[in-house]
Short mmCIF file of C-alpha atoms in Angstrom, two decimals:
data_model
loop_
_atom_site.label_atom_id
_atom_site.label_comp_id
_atom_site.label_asym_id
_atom_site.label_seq_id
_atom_site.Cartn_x
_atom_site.Cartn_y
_atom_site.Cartn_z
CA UNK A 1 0.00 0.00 0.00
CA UNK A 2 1.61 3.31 -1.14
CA UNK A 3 2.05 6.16 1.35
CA UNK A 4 -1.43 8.21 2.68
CA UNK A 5 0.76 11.48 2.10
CA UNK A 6 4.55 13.05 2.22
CA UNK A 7 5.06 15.96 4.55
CA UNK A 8 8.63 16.97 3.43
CA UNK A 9 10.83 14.43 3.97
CA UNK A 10 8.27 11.93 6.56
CA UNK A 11 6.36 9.50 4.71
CA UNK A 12 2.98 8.85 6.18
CA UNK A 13 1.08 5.42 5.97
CA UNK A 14 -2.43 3.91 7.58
CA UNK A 15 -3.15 0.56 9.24
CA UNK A 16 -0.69 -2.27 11.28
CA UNK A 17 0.15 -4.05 8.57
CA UNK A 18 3.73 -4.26 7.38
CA UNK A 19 5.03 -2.50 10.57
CA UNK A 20 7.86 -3.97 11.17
CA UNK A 21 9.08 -3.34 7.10
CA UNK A 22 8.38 -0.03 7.73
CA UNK A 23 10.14 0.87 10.78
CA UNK A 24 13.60 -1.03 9.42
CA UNK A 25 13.61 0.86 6.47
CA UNK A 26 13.29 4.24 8.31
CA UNK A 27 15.69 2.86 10.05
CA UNK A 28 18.13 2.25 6.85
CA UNK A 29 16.70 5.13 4.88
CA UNK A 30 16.85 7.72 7.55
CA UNK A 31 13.28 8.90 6.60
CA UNK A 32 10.77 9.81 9.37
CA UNK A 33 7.26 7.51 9.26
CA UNK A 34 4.48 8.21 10.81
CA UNK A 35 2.02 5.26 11.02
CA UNK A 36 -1.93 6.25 11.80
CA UNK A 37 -5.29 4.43 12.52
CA UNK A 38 -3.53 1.19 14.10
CA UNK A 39 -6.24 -0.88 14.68
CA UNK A 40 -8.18 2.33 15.36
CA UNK A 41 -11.41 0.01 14.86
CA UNK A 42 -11.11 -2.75 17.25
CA UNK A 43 -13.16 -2.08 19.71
CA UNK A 44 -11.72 -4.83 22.14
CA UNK A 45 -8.08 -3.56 21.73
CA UNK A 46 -7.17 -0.43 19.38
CA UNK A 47 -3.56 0.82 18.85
CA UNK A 48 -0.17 -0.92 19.24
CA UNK A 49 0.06 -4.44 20.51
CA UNK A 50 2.76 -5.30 22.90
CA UNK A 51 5.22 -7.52 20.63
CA UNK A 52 4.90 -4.45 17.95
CA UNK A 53 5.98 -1.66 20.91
CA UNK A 54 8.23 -4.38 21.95
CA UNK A 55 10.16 -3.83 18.45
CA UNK A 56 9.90 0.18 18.83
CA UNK A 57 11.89 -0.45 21.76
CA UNK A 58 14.40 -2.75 20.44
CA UNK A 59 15.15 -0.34 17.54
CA UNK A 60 15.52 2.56 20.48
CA UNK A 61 18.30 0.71 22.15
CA UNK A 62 19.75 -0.47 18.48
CA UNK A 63 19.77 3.35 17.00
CA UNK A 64 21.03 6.89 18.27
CA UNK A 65 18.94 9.58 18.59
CA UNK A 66 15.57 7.58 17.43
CA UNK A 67 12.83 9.71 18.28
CA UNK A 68 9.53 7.95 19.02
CA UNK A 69 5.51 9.87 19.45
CA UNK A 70 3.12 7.66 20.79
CA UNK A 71 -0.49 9.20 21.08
CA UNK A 72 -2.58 8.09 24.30
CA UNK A 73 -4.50 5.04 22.62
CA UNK A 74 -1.39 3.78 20.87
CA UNK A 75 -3.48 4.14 17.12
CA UNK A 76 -0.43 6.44 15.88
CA UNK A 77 2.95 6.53 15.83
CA UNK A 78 5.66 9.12 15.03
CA UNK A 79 8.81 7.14 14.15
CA UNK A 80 12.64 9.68 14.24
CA UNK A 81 15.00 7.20 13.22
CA UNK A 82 18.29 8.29 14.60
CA UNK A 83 22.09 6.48 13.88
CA UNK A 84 22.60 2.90 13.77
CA UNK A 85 25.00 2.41 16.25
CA UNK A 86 25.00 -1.56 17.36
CA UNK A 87 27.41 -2.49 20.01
CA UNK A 88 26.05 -4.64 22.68
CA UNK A 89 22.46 -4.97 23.57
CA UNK A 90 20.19 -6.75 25.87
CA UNK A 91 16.54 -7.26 25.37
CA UNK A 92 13.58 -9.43 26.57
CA UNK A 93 11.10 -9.84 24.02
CA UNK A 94 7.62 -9.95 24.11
CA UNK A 95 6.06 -13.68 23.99
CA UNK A 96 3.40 -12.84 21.82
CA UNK A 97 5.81 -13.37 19.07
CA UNK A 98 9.34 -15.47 18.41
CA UNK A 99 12.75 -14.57 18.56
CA UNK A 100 12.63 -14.88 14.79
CA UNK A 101 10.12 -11.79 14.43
CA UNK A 102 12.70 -9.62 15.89
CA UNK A 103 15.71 -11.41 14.69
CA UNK A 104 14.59 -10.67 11.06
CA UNK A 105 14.57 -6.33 12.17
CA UNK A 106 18.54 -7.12 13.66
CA UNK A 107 20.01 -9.09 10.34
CA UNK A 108 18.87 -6.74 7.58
CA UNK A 109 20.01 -3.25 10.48
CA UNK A 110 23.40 -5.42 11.62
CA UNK A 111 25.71 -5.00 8.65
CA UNK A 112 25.00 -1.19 8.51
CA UNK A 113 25.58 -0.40 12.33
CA UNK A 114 28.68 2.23 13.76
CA UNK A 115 30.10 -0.32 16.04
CA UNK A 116 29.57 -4.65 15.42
CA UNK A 117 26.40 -5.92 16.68
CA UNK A 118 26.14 -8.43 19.95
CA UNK A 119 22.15 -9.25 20.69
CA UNK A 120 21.34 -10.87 23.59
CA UNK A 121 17.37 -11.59 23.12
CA UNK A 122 15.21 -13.57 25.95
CA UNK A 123 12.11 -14.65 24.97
CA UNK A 124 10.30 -17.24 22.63
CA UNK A 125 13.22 -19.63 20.78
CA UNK A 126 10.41 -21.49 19.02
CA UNK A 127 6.63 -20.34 17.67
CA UNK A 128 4.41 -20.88 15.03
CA UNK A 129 3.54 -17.52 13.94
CA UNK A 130 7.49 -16.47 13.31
CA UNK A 131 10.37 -18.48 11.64
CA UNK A 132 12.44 -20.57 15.07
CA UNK A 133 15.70 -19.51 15.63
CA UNK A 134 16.80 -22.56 13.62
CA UNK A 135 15.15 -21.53 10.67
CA UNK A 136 16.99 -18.29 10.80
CA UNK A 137 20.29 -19.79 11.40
CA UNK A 138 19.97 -21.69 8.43
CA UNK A 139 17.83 -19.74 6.02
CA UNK A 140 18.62 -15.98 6.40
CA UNK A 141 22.10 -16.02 8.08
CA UNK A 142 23.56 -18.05 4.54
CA UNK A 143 22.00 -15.49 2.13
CA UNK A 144 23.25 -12.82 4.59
CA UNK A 145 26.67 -14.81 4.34
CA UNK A 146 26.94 -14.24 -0.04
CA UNK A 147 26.62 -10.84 0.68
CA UNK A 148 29.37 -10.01 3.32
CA UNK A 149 31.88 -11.75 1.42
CA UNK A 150 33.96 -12.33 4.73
CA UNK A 151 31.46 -13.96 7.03
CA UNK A 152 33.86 -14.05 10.01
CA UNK A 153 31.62 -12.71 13.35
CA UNK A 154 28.55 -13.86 11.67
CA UNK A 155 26.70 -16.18 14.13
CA UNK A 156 23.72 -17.04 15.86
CA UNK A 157 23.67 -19.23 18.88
CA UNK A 158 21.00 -20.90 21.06
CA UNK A 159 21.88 -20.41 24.78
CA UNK A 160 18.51 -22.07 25.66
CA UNK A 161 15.56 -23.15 24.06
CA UNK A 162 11.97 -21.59 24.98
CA UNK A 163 8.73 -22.61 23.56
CA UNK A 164 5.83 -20.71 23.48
CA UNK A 165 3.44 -19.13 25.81
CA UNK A 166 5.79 -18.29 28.40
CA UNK A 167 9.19 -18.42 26.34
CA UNK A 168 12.10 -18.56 28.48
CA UNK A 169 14.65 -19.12 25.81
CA UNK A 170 18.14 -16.77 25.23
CA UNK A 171 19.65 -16.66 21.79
CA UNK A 172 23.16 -14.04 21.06
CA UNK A 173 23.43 -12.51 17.67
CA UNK A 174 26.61 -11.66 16.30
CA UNK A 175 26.79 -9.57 13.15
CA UNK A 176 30.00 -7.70 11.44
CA UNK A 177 29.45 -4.27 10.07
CA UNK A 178 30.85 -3.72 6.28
CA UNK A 179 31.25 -0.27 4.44
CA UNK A 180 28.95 -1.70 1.44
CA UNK A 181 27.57 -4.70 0.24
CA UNK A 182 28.54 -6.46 -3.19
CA UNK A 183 26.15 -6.53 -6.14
CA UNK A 184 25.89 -10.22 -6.53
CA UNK A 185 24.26 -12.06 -9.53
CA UNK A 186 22.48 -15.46 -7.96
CA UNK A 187 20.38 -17.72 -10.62
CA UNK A 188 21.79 -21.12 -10.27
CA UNK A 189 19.99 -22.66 -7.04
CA UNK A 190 21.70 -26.34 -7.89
CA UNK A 191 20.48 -29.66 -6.49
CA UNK A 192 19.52 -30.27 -3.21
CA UNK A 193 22.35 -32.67 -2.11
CA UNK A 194 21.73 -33.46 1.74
CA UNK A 195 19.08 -32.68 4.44
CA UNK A 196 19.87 -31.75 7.94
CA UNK A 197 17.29 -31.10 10.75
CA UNK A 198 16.95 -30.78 14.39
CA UNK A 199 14.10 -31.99 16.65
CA UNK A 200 14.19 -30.12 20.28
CA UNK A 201 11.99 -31.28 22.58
CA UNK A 202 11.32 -28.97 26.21
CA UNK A 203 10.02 -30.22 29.57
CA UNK A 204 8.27 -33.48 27.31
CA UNK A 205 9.83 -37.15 27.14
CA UNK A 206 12.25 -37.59 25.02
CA UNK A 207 10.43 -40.26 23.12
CA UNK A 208 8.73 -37.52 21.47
CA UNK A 209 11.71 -36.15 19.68
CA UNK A 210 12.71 -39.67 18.36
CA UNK A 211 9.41 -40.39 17.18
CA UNK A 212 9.38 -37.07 15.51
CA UNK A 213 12.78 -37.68 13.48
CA UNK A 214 11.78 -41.26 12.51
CA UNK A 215 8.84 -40.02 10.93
CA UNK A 216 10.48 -37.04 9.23
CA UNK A 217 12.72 -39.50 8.26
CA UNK A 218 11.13 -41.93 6.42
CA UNK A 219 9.23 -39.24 4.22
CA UNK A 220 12.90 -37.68 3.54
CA UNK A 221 14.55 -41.04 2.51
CA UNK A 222 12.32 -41.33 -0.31
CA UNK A 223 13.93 -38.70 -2.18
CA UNK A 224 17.72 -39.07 -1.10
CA UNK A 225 19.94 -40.75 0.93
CA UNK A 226 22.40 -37.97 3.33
CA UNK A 227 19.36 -36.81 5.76
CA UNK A 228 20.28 -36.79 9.38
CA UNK A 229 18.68 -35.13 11.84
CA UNK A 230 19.82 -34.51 15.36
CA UNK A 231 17.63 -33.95 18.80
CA UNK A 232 18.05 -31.37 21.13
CA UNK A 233 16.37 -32.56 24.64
CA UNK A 234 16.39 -30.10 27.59
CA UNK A 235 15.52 -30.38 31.09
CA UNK A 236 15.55 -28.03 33.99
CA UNK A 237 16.63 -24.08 33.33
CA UNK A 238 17.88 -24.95 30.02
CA UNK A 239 14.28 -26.29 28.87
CA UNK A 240 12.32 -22.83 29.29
CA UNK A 241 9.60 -21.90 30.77
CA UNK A 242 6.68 -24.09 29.10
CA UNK A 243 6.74 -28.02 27.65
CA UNK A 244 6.35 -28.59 23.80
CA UNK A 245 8.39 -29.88 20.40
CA UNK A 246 8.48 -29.23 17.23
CA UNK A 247 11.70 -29.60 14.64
CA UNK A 248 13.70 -27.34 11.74
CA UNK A 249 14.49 -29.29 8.64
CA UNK A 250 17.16 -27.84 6.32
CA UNK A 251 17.78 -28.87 2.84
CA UNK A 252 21.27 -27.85 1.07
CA UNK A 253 21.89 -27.53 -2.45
CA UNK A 254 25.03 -27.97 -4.60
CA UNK A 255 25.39 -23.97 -5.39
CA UNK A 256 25.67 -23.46 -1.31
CA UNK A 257 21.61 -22.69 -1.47
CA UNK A 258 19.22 -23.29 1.99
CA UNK A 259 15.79 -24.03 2.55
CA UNK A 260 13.96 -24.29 5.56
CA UNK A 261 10.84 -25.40 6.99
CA UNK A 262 9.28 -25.27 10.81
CA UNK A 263 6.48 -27.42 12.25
CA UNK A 264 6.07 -26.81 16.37
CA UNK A 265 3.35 -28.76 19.11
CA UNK A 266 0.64 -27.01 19.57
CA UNK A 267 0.11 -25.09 22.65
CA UNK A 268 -3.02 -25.60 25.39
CA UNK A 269 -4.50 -22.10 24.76
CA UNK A 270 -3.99 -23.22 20.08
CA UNK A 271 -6.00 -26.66 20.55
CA UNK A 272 -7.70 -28.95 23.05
CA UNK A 273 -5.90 -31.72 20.97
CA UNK A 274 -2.02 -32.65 21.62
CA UNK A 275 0.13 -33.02 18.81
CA UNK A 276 0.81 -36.14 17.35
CA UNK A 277 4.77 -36.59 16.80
CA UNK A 278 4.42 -38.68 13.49
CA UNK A 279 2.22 -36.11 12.16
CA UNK A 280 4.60 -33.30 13.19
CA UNK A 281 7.47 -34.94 11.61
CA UNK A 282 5.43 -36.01 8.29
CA UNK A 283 4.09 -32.07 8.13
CA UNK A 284 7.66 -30.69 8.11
CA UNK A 285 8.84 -33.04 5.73
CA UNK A 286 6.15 -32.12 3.47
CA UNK A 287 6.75 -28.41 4.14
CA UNK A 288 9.94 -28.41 3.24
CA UNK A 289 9.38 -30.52 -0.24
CA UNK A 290 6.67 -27.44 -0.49
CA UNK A 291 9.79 -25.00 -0.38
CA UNK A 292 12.10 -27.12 -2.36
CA UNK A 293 9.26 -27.25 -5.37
CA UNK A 294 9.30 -23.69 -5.22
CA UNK A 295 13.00 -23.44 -5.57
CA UNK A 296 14.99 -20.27 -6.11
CA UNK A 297 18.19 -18.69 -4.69
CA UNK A 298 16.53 -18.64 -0.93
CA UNK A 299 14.02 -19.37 1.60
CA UNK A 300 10.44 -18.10 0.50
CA UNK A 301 10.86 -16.89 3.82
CA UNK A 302 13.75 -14.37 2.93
CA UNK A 303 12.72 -13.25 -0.23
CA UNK A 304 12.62 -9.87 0.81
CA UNK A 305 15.95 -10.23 2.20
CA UNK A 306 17.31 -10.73 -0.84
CA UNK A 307 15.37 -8.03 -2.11
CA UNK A 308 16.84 -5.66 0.37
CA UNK A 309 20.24 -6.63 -0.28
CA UNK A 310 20.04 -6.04 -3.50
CA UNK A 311 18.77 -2.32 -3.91
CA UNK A 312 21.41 -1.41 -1.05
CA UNK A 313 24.04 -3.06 -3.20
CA UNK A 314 26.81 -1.17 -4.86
CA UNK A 315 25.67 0.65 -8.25
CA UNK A 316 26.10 -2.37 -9.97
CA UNK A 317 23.13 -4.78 -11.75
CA UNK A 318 21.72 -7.29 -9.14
CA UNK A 319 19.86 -10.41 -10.43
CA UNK A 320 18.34 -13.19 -8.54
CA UNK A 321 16.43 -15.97 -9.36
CA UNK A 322 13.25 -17.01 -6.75
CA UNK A 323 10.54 -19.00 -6.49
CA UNK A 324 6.74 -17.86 -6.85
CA UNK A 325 6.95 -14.01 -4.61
CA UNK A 326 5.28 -14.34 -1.62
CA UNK A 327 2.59 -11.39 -0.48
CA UNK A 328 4.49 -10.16 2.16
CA UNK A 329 7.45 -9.61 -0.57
CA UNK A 330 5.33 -7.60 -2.91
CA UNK A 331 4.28 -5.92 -0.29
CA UNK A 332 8.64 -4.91 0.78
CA UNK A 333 9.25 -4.40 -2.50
CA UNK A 334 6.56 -1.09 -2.96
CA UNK A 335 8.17 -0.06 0.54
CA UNK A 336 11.50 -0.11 -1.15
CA UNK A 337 10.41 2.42 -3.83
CA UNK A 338 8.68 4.31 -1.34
CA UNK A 339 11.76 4.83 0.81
CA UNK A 340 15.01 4.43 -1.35
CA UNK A 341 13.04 5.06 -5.02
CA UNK A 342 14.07 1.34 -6.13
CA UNK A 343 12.12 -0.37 -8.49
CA UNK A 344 12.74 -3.67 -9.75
CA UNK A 345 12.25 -5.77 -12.92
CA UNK A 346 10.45 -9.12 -13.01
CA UNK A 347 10.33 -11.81 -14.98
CA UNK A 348 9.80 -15.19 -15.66
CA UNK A 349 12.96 -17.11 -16.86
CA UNK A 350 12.18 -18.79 -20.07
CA UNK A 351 12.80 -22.70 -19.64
CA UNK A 352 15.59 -24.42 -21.46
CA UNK A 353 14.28 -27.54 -22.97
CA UNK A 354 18.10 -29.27 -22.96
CA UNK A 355 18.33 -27.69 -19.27
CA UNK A 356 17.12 -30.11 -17.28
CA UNK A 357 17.36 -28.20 -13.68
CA UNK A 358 15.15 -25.29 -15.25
CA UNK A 359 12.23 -28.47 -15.51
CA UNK A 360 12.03 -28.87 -12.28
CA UNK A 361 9.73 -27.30 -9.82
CA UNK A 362 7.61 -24.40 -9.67
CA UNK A 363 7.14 -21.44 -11.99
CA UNK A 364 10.60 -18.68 -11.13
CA UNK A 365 10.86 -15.27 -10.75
CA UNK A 366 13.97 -13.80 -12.07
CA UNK A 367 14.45 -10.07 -9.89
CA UNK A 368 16.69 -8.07 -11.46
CA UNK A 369 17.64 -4.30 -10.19
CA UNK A 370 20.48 -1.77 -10.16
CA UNK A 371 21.55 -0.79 -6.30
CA UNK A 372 21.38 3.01 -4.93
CA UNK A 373 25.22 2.35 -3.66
CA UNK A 374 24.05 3.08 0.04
CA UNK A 375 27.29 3.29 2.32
CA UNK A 376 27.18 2.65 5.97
CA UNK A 377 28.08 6.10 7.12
CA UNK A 378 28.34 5.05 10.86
CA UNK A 379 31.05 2.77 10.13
CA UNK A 380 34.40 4.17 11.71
CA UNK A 381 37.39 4.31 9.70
CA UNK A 382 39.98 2.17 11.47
#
């Protein structure tokens, strides 16, 4: 949805949606945004919800500077970004949302921060409504990892698991900062060549986890022979605060290419019914087949990612081949013509009838862009 109205230099837009793609690119772009009518018609709860002020909050300790104008009933906010500045930070999330919801704000501000970037988030490891921890690990932090060149002080690490409703999990975020990223060309996903997963299982027998990674399993083997899957059981302090399971599969392809998919128990307050291991397992397996049809140069997950990357580049042509855009991509992509004036081209690749990989799958997307050449000013000069 295009901006409501411009006053000067602040770009003004109505509704929730989006938020969080809003805010970061302030962030990035250095434009003010002022965000009105949140929920302005639920009667019930109008304005902000807590995981969303949570964010706000997040970017405040992130940034220099940031300026923030709440009105009384939370329906509009004025958003100042100041300087990315990094360095170490501390923060408890809200558990209405993952790790992964805020994680996803911290990878595409981390390479562009004054001073390198050590996170140290509490909160939800593991959640249906955001991509786990593992997911991110795999997914985002390997596209991130083309970009930097140099991946060295790149990492994400589990301290302790926490599923939801009450959380209770610690993650620490390392990022490097870089001057500029490389324009890279990506349009050769490869073959998937191995699977990887892991099954955690908090506060619940451990039988759980094994019955979940025999049934992943034997959907896997089907289609190829290197899957292993390891299981993360917890007990006591390092379990969180609330039982449940779930497991991250991971496929890998021959051009250094991730895809990821999630599946997580339900919780008491989702369903009266208790998840069934074998039908966890089978559901992830199938997800991630799901992802792999679609194909691409990334996680449908972290298409926008890529998409970010690309129009921040250096001012050199950017092309990268996905699978079938996903709403919420479309959706980043208007944002990023909003706030940087980027557009994009698309286009379907036209198939190769001698190129057998091409056959495969899902309809692609080829994105192709030029980038603005944007420079990390906070970066010191050493």
């Amino acid at each position: 949805m295009p901006p409501v109205a411009q006053e000067g230099n602040c770009l003004i837009y109505r509704g929730s949606n989006f938020l969080k793609q809003r805010l970061v690119l302030s962030c990035l772009s250095g434009k003010p945004v002022k965000i009105t009518q949140i929920r302005s018609e639920d009667a019930t709860a109008p304005g902000l919800r807590e995981y969303e002020i949570s964010l706000i909050r997040l970017l405040d300790k992130l940034t220099n500077g940031t300026k923030i104008e709440l009105n009384p009933a939370g329906t509009s906010v004025m958003f100042s970004p100041g300087l990315l500045h990094g360095g170490h930070v501390e923060h408890d999330c809200c558990v209405q949302r993952g790790i992964g919801y805020y994680l996803d704000a911290l990878i595409a501000l981390g390479p562009f921060c004054k001073m390198p970037l050590k996170c140290q988030l509490r909160g939800v490891t593991n959640s249906n409504d955001s991509p786990s921890v593992d997911h991110v690990k795999g997914a985002a932090l390997s596209l991130l990892k083309r970009y930097l060149l140099v991946d060295e002080g790149l990492e994400l690490r589990v301290v302790r698991r926490g599923v939801a409703p009450l959380g209770g999990g610690e993650i620490v975020f390392t990022c490097p900062v870089r001057k500029s990223l490389r324009a890279i060309q990506l349009q050769e996903p490869g073959m998937v060549k191995r699977i990887r997963g892991t099954v955690y299982a908090c506060k619940v027998s451990p039988a759980m986890a094994n019955r979940t990674v025999e049934s992943a399993k034997g959907c896997m083997l089907k289609f190829l022979p290197d899957v292993y899957i390891y299981t993360d059981q917890n007990r006591g302090k390092m379990s969180g605060n609330s039982p449940g399971f779930g497991i991250c599969l991971l496929a890998e392809t021959t051009d250094g290419v991730c895809f990821a998919a999630d599946c997580i128990s339900n919780t008491r307050e989702e369903s009266d019914t208790p998840s069934i291991p074998e039908d966890l397992g089978r559901e992830a397996a199938m997800r991630l087949l799901d992802e792999i049809y679609r194909g691409g140069c990334c996680d449908s997950a972290y298409q926008w990612l890529a998409a970010l990357y690309m129009a921040l580049g250096q001012k050199h042509v950017s092309k990268f081949l996905t699978g079938a855009l996903s709403t919420y991509t479309v959706h980043f992509l208007q944002h990023l013509r909003d706030f940087f004036s980027v557009t994009f081209k698309l286009e379907n690749p036209e198939i190769d009838d001698d190129d057998v990989d091409d056959v495969r799958g899902a309809q692609k997307v080829l994105m192709t862009c030029v980038g603005i050449g944007y420079t990390n000013v906070s970066k010191r000069v050493l």
